[in-house]
């Protein structure tokens, strides 16, 4: 059995980790933490888990690092940088925050608004996107889980940039559901504000932009990236508009994606258009495209808490521990 701890387990990313790991045959969840919910039973805060777990939220200070094989850090940005440097080298650390995704400290500070603590520690972290970094993840002991928007956009663009078929910048229009903002109520996530509405936020400044550019090997002028708050709870829907270097047919576009993702267990090429309704509660990413002369639109849809966070983190754990990669992750999307 794999002994697992979840730091920040009372948050949306943390509870999704627990929910996913409860159906993992070799997961032994030993410890789960909270800050304001310390002492509460998990099922008290999340009654959907009544009868599935007796775990109680512990304070961070009780983290039993030497008695665990894996620690997931599902803490707000800035916290993993303080925790990770003191953890045993042999412990598998998977961080869901943005703390270790960005290599350049100046870029990190510009987008996150505070200095990167421990640039040296950042170098130990492998970017945990299996479709691109699978072999490095297999041997990693420090994994930085990608952002939800970043996963959607990188997967939509990577094959096209690899094949060098894009001319000029790509315009990205990416929408998220309210669970992307975590479990703390805020003005921007309040129901009367979010329901029946759609509004942009962080123009030219979303913190996932630099990790997308870093992974794709591009600079600011290659991507215009705009995020929106959408009136659903779970899901990322991302649209990518671009000009091609030459005329390509719909079938040629399909072949480009098939070359890179044809054997990927969690990427589904959809002949029609993706829809957030058809990926919810799953680790699957639906990608589709439409081409008109030399203009191409690629859409990607994923669940922000699964492939955008906890599902991808468990996929990374499986890879790093030599467990079958898809373990606990093959439940079909839930609809309606
Ligand atoms: N939500 C998503 O869709 C998503 C997707 C990808 C990545 N992420 C990243 O995953 C991380 C967690 O996100 P989330 O949405 O799960 O956030 P969240 O719902 O706000 O949960 C944060 C967790 O951290 C705990 N916490 C807060 N302040 C703390 C402190 N000072 N010391 C110790 N623990 C503290 C909270 O405990 P209490 O509940 O007791 O306050 C809670 O367990 C973030 O870095 C986020 O960017 C989130």
GROMACS .gro file of C-alpha atoms and ligand atoms in nm:
model
  384
    1UNK     CA    1   0.000   0.000   0.000
    2UNK     CA    2   0.108   0.359  -0.067
    3UNK     CA    3   0.096   0.583   0.242
    4UNK     CA    4  -0.047   0.920   0.140
    5UNK     CA    5  -0.097   1.262   0.297
    6UNK     CA    6  -0.303   1.550   0.158
    7UNK     CA    7  -0.210   1.902   0.271
    8UNK     CA    8  -0.501   2.140   0.213
    9UNK     CA    9  -0.746   1.851   0.204
   10UNK     CA   10  -1.048   2.062   0.298
   11UNK     CA   11  -1.019   2.267  -0.021
   12UNK     CA   12  -1.176   2.179  -0.352
   13UNK     CA   13  -0.853   2.039  -0.499
   14UNK     CA   14  -0.773   1.847  -0.180
   15UNK     CA   15  -1.116   1.692  -0.140
   16UNK     CA   16  -1.113   1.592  -0.507
   17UNK     CA   17  -0.782   1.415  -0.438
   18UNK     CA   18  -0.938   1.227  -0.149
   19UNK     CA   19  -1.248   1.142  -0.356
   20UNK     CA   20  -1.027   1.003  -0.635
   21UNK     CA   21  -0.790   0.817  -0.404
   22UNK     CA   22  -1.077   0.648  -0.219
   23UNK     CA   23  -1.123   0.434  -0.531
   24UNK     CA   24  -0.748   0.371  -0.577
   25UNK     CA   25  -0.672   0.008  -0.485
   26UNK     CA   26  -0.327   0.076  -0.335
   27UNK     CA   27  -0.389   0.414  -0.169
   28UNK     CA   28  -0.374   0.428   0.210
   29UNK     CA   29  -0.470   0.786   0.303
   30UNK     CA   30  -0.303   0.846   0.639
   31UNK     CA   31  -0.330   1.221   0.693
   32UNK     CA   32  -0.530   1.516   0.565
   33UNK     CA   33  -0.496   1.880   0.671
   34UNK     CA   34  -0.698   2.199   0.689
   35UNK     CA   35  -0.653   2.540   0.841
   36UNK     CA   36  -0.990   2.677   0.962
   37UNK     CA   37  -1.153   2.329   0.958
   38UNK     CA   38  -0.898   2.154   1.183
   39UNK     CA   39  -1.068   1.896   1.409
   40UNK     CA   40  -1.371   1.847   1.185
   41UNK     CA   41  -1.449   1.509   1.034
   42UNK     CA   42  -1.413   1.509   0.655
   43UNK     CA   43  -1.772   1.388   0.618
   44UNK     CA   44  -1.893   1.677   0.834
   45UNK     CA   45  -1.754   1.931   0.587
   46UNK     CA   46  -1.828   1.717   0.278
   47UNK     CA   47  -2.142   1.511   0.356
   48UNK     CA   48  -2.119   1.345   0.012
   49UNK     CA   49  -1.835   1.139   0.169
   50UNK     CA   50  -2.048   1.012   0.462
   51UNK     CA   51  -1.972   0.644   0.511
   52UNK     CA   52  -1.661   0.656   0.291
   53UNK     CA   53  -1.400   0.791   0.533
   54UNK     CA   54  -1.338   0.843   0.906
   55UNK     CA   55  -1.054   1.091   0.847
   56UNK     CA   56  -1.040   1.410   1.054
   57UNK     CA   57  -0.870   1.731   0.937
   58UNK     CA   58  -0.534   1.784   1.115
   59UNK     CA   59  -0.322   2.098   1.142
   60UNK     CA   60  -0.031   2.137   0.897
   61UNK     CA   61   0.217   2.120   1.186
   62UNK     CA   62   0.135   1.748   1.236
   63UNK     CA   63   0.245   1.648   0.884
   64UNK     CA   64   0.404   1.301   0.937
   65UNK     CA   65   0.656   1.343   0.652
   66UNK     CA   66   0.874   1.048   0.757
   67UNK     CA   67   0.579   0.807   0.768
   68UNK     CA   68   0.446   0.881   0.419
   69UNK     CA   69   0.537   0.772   0.066
   70UNK     CA   70   0.350   1.059  -0.104
   71UNK     CA   71   0.242   1.407   0.002
   72UNK     CA   72   0.005   1.609  -0.214
   73UNK     CA   73   0.024   1.984  -0.149
   74UNK     CA   74  -0.314   2.143  -0.233
   75UNK     CA   75  -0.246   2.473  -0.059
   76UNK     CA   76  -0.293   2.833  -0.176
   77UNK     CA   77  -0.008   2.975  -0.384
   78UNK     CA   78   0.297   3.063  -0.174
   79UNK     CA   79   0.259   2.789   0.089
   80UNK     CA   80   0.426   2.495  -0.087
   81UNK     CA   81   0.743   2.705  -0.123
   82UNK     CA   82   0.763   2.714   0.256
   83UNK     CA   83   0.678   2.345   0.312
   84UNK     CA   84   0.862   2.162   0.031
   85UNK     CA   85   1.225   2.251   0.117
   86UNK     CA   86   1.200   2.070   0.454
   87UNK     CA   87   1.054   1.745   0.320
   88UNK     CA   88   1.260   1.421   0.302
   89UNK     CA   89   1.431   1.372  -0.037
   90UNK     CA   90   1.278   1.026  -0.086
   91UNK     CA   91   0.922   1.144  -0.028
   92UNK     CA   92   0.719   1.191  -0.349
   93UNK     CA   93   0.593   1.552  -0.340
   94UNK     CA   94   0.318   1.656  -0.582
   95UNK     CA   95   0.231   2.026  -0.562
   96UNK     CA   96  -0.097   2.149  -0.711
   97UNK     CA   97  -0.018   2.518  -0.672
   98UNK     CA   98   0.178   2.744  -0.905
   99UNK     CA   99   0.475   2.767  -0.667
  100UNK     CA  100   0.715   2.548  -0.865
  101UNK     CA  101   0.587   2.577  -1.221
  102UNK     CA  102   0.786   2.881  -1.333
  103UNK     CA  103   1.165   2.861  -1.382
  104UNK     CA  104   1.239   3.235  -1.395
  105UNK     CA  105   1.200   3.407  -1.052
  106UNK     CA  106   1.137   3.748  -1.214
  107UNK     CA  107   0.854   3.608  -1.428
  108UNK     CA  108   0.712   3.429  -1.124
  109UNK     CA  109   0.705   3.750  -0.920
  110UNK     CA  110   0.546   3.947  -1.204
  111UNK     CA  111   0.252   3.707  -1.235
  112UNK     CA  112   0.209   3.585  -0.876
  113UNK     CA  113   0.275   3.918  -0.707
  114UNK     CA  114   0.528   3.792  -0.451
  115UNK     CA  115   0.890   3.674  -0.476
  116UNK     CA  116   0.973   3.311  -0.550
  117UNK     CA  117   1.126   3.158  -0.237
  118UNK     CA  118   1.396   2.904  -0.314
  119UNK     CA  119   1.467   2.914  -0.687
  120UNK     CA  120   1.706   2.622  -0.624
  121UNK     CA  121   1.424   2.402  -0.495
  122UNK     CA  122   1.218   2.489  -0.805
  123UNK     CA  123   1.483   2.321  -1.022
  124UNK     CA  124   1.407   1.985  -0.856
  125UNK     CA  125   1.047   1.996  -0.977
  126UNK     CA  126   0.934   1.826  -1.297
  127UNK     CA  127   0.634   1.977  -1.476
  128UNK     CA  128   0.369   1.710  -1.438
  129UNK     CA  129   0.199   1.700  -1.776
  130UNK     CA  130   0.221   1.328  -1.869
  131UNK     CA  131   0.137   1.376  -2.237
  132UNK     CA  132   0.456   1.579  -2.278
  133UNK     CA  133   0.679   1.483  -1.985
  134UNK     CA  134   0.593   1.119  -1.912
  135UNK     CA  135   0.948   0.980  -1.894
  136UNK     CA  136   1.074   1.253  -1.661
  137UNK     CA  137   0.772   1.208  -1.433
  138UNK     CA  138   0.849   0.836  -1.396
  139UNK     CA  139   1.173   0.910  -1.210
  140UNK     CA  140   1.074   1.236  -1.036
  141UNK     CA  141   1.041   1.280  -0.661
  142UNK     CA  142   0.922   1.641  -0.694
  143UNK     CA  143   0.634   1.710  -0.933
  144UNK     CA  144   0.469   2.043  -1.009
  145UNK     CA  145   0.114   1.977  -1.124
  146UNK     CA  146   0.008   2.204  -1.414
  147UNK     CA  147  -0.263   2.467  -1.388
  148UNK     CA  148  -0.611   2.388  -1.521
  149UNK     CA  149  -0.614   2.655  -1.796
  150UNK     CA  150  -0.254   2.567  -1.879
  151UNK     CA  151  -0.339   2.199  -1.927
  152UNK     CA  152  -0.626   2.287  -2.162
  153UNK     CA  153  -0.422   2.530  -2.373
  154UNK     CA  154  -0.092   2.341  -2.385
  155UNK     CA  155  -0.266   2.021  -2.495
  156UNK     CA  156  -0.461   2.212  -2.761
  157UNK     CA  157  -0.150   2.380  -2.909
  158UNK     CA  158   0.144   2.147  -2.850
  159UNK     CA  159   0.103   1.925  -3.163
  160UNK     CA  160   0.049   2.230  -3.387
  161UNK     CA  161   0.361   2.409  -3.260
  162UNK     CA  162   0.564   2.089  -3.281
  163UNK     CA  163   0.461   2.055  -3.648
  164UNK     CA  164   0.525   2.429  -3.705
  165UNK     CA  165   0.195   2.485  -3.885
  166UNK     CA  166   0.093   2.803  -3.700
  167UNK     CA  167   0.158   3.150  -3.845
  168UNK     CA  168   0.160   3.445  -3.606
  169UNK     CA  169  -0.003   3.466  -3.264
  170UNK     CA  170  -0.269   3.238  -3.122
  171UNK     CA  171  -0.569   3.406  -2.957
  172UNK     CA  172  -0.697   3.214  -2.657
  173UNK     CA  173  -1.036   3.261  -2.499
  174UNK     CA  174  -1.064   3.035  -2.191
  175UNK     CA  175  -1.361   2.996  -1.957
  176UNK     CA  176  -1.370   2.843  -1.612
  177UNK     CA  177  -1.636   2.730  -1.370
  178UNK     CA  178  -1.660   2.871  -1.017
  179UNK     CA  179  -1.492   2.578  -0.838
  180UNK     CA  180  -1.168   2.698  -0.996
  181UNK     CA  181  -1.158   2.972  -0.734
  182UNK     CA  182  -1.153   2.732  -0.437
  183UNK     CA  183  -1.377   2.694  -0.133
  184UNK     CA  184  -1.342   3.040   0.024
  185UNK     CA  185  -1.637   3.265  -0.064
  186UNK     CA  186  -1.539   3.583  -0.247
  187UNK     CA  187  -1.719   3.863  -0.430
  188UNK     CA  188  -1.621   3.724  -0.770
  189UNK     CA  189  -1.756   3.377  -0.691
  190UNK     CA  190  -2.077   3.479  -0.509
  191UNK     CA  191  -2.380   3.308  -0.669
  192UNK     CA  192  -2.572   3.625  -0.777
  193UNK     CA  193  -2.254   3.749  -0.944
  194UNK     CA  194  -2.164   3.424  -1.122
  195UNK     CA  195  -2.499   3.268  -1.212
  196UNK     CA  196  -2.636   3.378  -1.552
  197UNK     CA  197  -2.323   3.582  -1.616
  198UNK     CA  198  -1.999   3.572  -1.812
  199UNK     CA  199  -1.718   3.815  -1.749
  200UNK     CA  200  -1.345   3.847  -1.823
  201UNK     CA  201  -1.075   3.866  -1.559
  202UNK     CA  202  -0.696   3.916  -1.542
  203UNK     CA  203  -0.650   4.044  -1.902
  204UNK     CA  204  -0.288   3.981  -2.015
  205UNK     CA  205  -0.207   3.890  -1.653
  206UNK     CA  206  -0.336   3.542  -1.574
  207UNK     CA  207  -0.072   3.342  -1.385
  208UNK     CA  208  -0.108   3.042  -1.617
  209UNK     CA  209   0.019   3.241  -1.917
  210UNK     CA  210   0.392   3.211  -1.828
  211UNK     CA  211   0.376   2.836  -1.770
  212UNK     CA  212   0.203   2.789  -2.108
  213UNK     CA  213   0.471   2.995  -2.283
  214UNK     CA  214   0.749   2.815  -2.095
  215UNK     CA  215   0.625   2.467  -2.188
  216UNK     CA  216   0.551   2.558  -2.550
  217UNK     CA  217   0.884   2.743  -2.583
  218UNK     CA  218   0.712   3.066  -2.693
  219UNK     CA  219   0.724   3.433  -2.592
  220UNK     CA  220   0.453   3.685  -2.498
  221UNK     CA  221   0.389   3.790  -2.858
  222UNK     CA  222   0.288   3.435  -2.959
  223UNK     CA  223  -0.019   3.420  -2.736
  224UNK     CA  224  -0.305   3.654  -2.647
  225UNK     CA  225  -0.456   3.481  -2.346
  226UNK     CA  226  -0.788   3.590  -2.196
  227UNK     CA  227  -0.973   3.413  -1.915
  228UNK     CA  228  -1.346   3.435  -1.829
  229UNK     CA  229  -1.564   3.336  -1.534
  230UNK     CA  230  -1.847   3.122  -1.668
  231UNK     CA  231  -2.177   3.030  -1.498
  232UNK     CA  232  -2.109   2.664  -1.426
  233UNK     CA  233  -1.941   2.496  -1.128
  234UNK     CA  234  -1.691   2.258  -1.288
  235UNK     CA  235  -1.511   2.276  -1.619
  236UNK     CA  236  -1.266   2.459  -1.843
  237UNK     CA  237  -1.363   2.538  -2.200
  238UNK     CA  238  -1.081   2.687  -2.404
  239UNK     CA  239  -1.096   2.821  -2.762
  240UNK     CA  240  -0.776   2.882  -2.963
  241UNK     CA  241  -0.788   3.086  -3.284
  242UNK     CA  242  -0.498   3.095  -3.529
  243UNK     CA  243  -0.378   3.124  -3.887
  244UNK     CA  244  -0.203   2.827  -4.048
  245UNK     CA  245   0.116   2.848  -4.253
  246UNK     CA  246  -0.052   2.648  -4.531
  247UNK     CA  247  -0.394   2.508  -4.623
  248UNK     CA  248  -0.470   2.197  -4.421
  249UNK     CA  249  -0.782   1.985  -4.441
  250UNK     CA  250  -0.984   1.877  -4.140
  251UNK     CA  251  -0.843   1.529  -4.184
  252UNK     CA  252  -0.484   1.657  -4.189
  253UNK     CA  253  -0.551   1.845  -3.864
  254UNK     CA  254  -0.694   1.528  -3.711
  255UNK     CA  255  -0.378   1.341  -3.820
  256UNK     CA  256  -0.153   1.598  -3.652
  257UNK     CA  257  -0.333   1.544  -3.319
  258UNK     CA  258  -0.341   1.169  -3.367
  259UNK     CA  259   0.037   1.163  -3.417
  260UNK     CA  260   0.090   1.310  -3.068
  261UNK     CA  261  -0.209   1.182  -2.874
  262UNK     CA  262  -0.321   0.872  -3.062
  263UNK     CA  263  -0.230   0.643  -2.774
  264UNK     CA  264  -0.297   0.886  -2.490
  265UNK     CA  265  -0.541   0.731  -2.243
  266UNK     CA  266  -0.708   1.057  -2.141
  267UNK     CA  267  -0.726   1.256  -2.463
  268UNK     CA  268  -1.035   1.210  -2.677
  269UNK     CA  269  -1.045   1.359  -3.025
  270UNK     CA  270  -1.403   1.467  -3.090
  271UNK     CA  271  -1.516   1.492  -3.448
  272UNK     CA  272  -1.787   1.733  -3.338
  273UNK     CA  273  -1.734   2.021  -3.094
  274UNK     CA  274  -1.628   1.955  -2.731
  275UNK     CA  275  -1.870   2.041  -2.452
  276UNK     CA  276  -1.800   2.077  -2.079
  277UNK     CA  277  -2.106   1.861  -2.010
  278UNK     CA  278  -1.923   1.560  -2.149
  279UNK     CA  279  -1.599   1.570  -1.947
  280UNK     CA  280  -1.726   1.653  -1.597
  281UNK     CA  281  -1.599   1.450  -1.299
  282UNK     CA  282  -1.348   1.276  -1.524
  283UNK     CA  283  -0.980   1.291  -1.613
  284UNK     CA  284  -1.057   1.308  -1.986
  285UNK     CA  285  -0.974   1.603  -2.212
  286UNK     CA  286  -1.189   1.646  -2.521
  287UNK     CA  287  -1.019   1.822  -2.813
  288UNK     CA  288  -1.185   1.917  -3.142
  289UNK     CA  289  -1.113   2.159  -3.428
  290UNK     CA  290  -1.260   2.328  -3.730
  291UNK     CA  291  -1.059   2.461  -4.023
  292UNK     CA  292  -1.164   2.713  -4.286
  293UNK     CA  293  -0.907   2.788  -4.556
  294UNK     CA  294  -0.603   2.881  -4.347
  295UNK     CA  295  -0.784   2.970  -4.027
  296UNK     CA  296  -0.809   2.711  -3.752
  297UNK     CA  297  -1.005   2.698  -3.428
  298UNK     CA  298  -0.911   2.433  -3.171
  299UNK     CA  299  -1.130   2.372  -2.868
  300UNK     CA  300  -1.038   2.185  -2.552
  301UNK     CA  301  -1.260   2.096  -2.259
  302UNK     CA  302  -1.163   1.940  -1.927
  303UNK     CA  303  -1.274   1.922  -1.565
  304UNK     CA  304  -1.069   2.175  -1.367
  305UNK     CA  305  -1.070   1.958  -1.053
  306UNK     CA  306  -0.981   1.634  -1.235
  307UNK     CA  307  -0.744   1.668  -1.534
  308UNK     CA  308  -0.697   2.031  -1.424
  309UNK     CA  309  -0.588   1.933  -1.071
  310UNK     CA  310  -0.649   1.616  -0.865
  311UNK     CA  311  -0.696   1.363  -1.147
  312UNK     CA  312  -0.375   1.474  -1.316
  313UNK     CA  313  -0.196   1.468  -0.977
  314UNK     CA  314  -0.302   1.104  -0.923
  315UNK     CA  315  -0.195   1.024  -1.283
  316UNK     CA  316   0.146   1.171  -1.193
  317UNK     CA  317   0.160   0.969  -0.869
  318UNK     CA  318   0.083   0.650  -1.058
  319UNK     CA  319   0.360   0.721  -1.309
  320UNK     CA  320   0.618   0.814  -1.045
  321UNK     CA  321   0.545   0.501  -0.840
  322UNK     CA  322   0.532   0.258  -1.133
  323UNK     CA  323   0.158   0.196  -1.087
  324UNK     CA  324  -0.059   0.152  -1.399
  325UNK     CA  325  -0.105   0.516  -1.510
  326UNK     CA  326  -0.483   0.512  -1.538
  327UNK     CA  327  -0.554   0.353  -1.198
  328UNK     CA  328  -0.854   0.519  -1.027
  329UNK     CA  329  -0.898   0.754  -1.323
  330UNK     CA  330  -1.108   0.575  -1.582
  331UNK     CA  331  -1.457   0.654  -1.457
  332UNK     CA  332  -1.658   0.790  -1.752
  333UNK     CA  333  -1.757   1.157  -1.738
  334UNK     CA  334  -2.085   1.219  -1.552
  335UNK     CA  335  -2.385   1.366  -1.735
  336UNK     CA  336  -2.643   1.501  -1.670
  337LIG     N1  337  -0.974   2.471  -0.771
  337LIG     C1  338  -0.919   2.435  -0.886
  337LIG     O1  339  -0.989   2.409  -0.986
  337LIG     C2  340  -0.769   2.420  -0.897
  337LIG     C3  341  -0.718   2.366  -1.016
  337LIG     C4  342  -0.579   2.352  -1.030
  337LIG     C5  343  -0.495   2.394  -0.927
  337LIG     N2  344  -0.546   2.450  -0.814
  337LIG     C6  345  -0.451   2.493  -0.711
  337LIG     O2  346  -0.459   2.403  -0.601
  337LIG     C7  347  -0.436   2.474  -0.480
  337LIG     C8  348  -0.558   2.454  -0.389
  337LIG     O3  349  -0.670   2.509  -0.459
  337LIG     P1  350  -0.818   2.493  -0.404
  337LIG     O4  351  -0.908   2.540  -0.510
  337LIG     O5  352  -0.835   2.357  -0.349
  337LIG     O6  353  -0.814   2.600  -0.286
  337LIG     P2  354  -0.909   2.607  -0.159
  337LIG     O7  355  -1.039   2.541  -0.190
  337LIG     O8  356  -0.909   2.749  -0.118
  337LIG     O9  357  -0.835   2.519  -0.048
  337LIG     C9  358  -0.715   2.561   0.015
  337LIG    C10  359  -0.674   2.461   0.119
  337LIG    O10  360  -0.559   2.509   0.190
  337LIG    C11  361  -0.589   2.526   0.329
  337LIG     N3  362  -0.523   2.648   0.375
  337LIG    C12  363  -0.554   2.776   0.345
  337LIG     N4  364  -0.467   2.862   0.402
  337LIG    C13  365  -0.381   2.784   0.471
  337LIG    C14  366  -0.267   2.813   0.554
  337LIG     N5  367  -0.229   2.939   0.577
  337LIG     N6  368  -0.199   2.709   0.608
  337LIG    C15  369  -0.238   2.581   0.586
  337LIG     N7  370  -0.344   2.547   0.511
  337LIG    C16  371  -0.414   2.648   0.452
  337LIG    C17  372  -0.741   2.537   0.336
  337LIG    O11  373  -0.788   2.501   0.465
  337LIG     P3  374  -0.934   2.551   0.518
  337LIG    O12  375  -1.036   2.496   0.420
  337LIG    O13  376  -0.950   2.490   0.652
  337LIG    O14  377  -0.927   2.699   0.515
  337LIG    C18  378  -0.781   2.437   0.227
  337LIG    O15  379  -0.765   2.305   0.276
  337LIG    C19  380  -0.417   2.623  -0.518
  337LIG    O16  381  -0.281   2.652  -0.521
  337LIG    C20  382  -0.481   2.630  -0.655
  337LIG    O17  383  -0.427   2.732  -0.734
  337LIG    C21  384  -0.681   2.461  -0.796
   0.00000   0.00000   0.00000
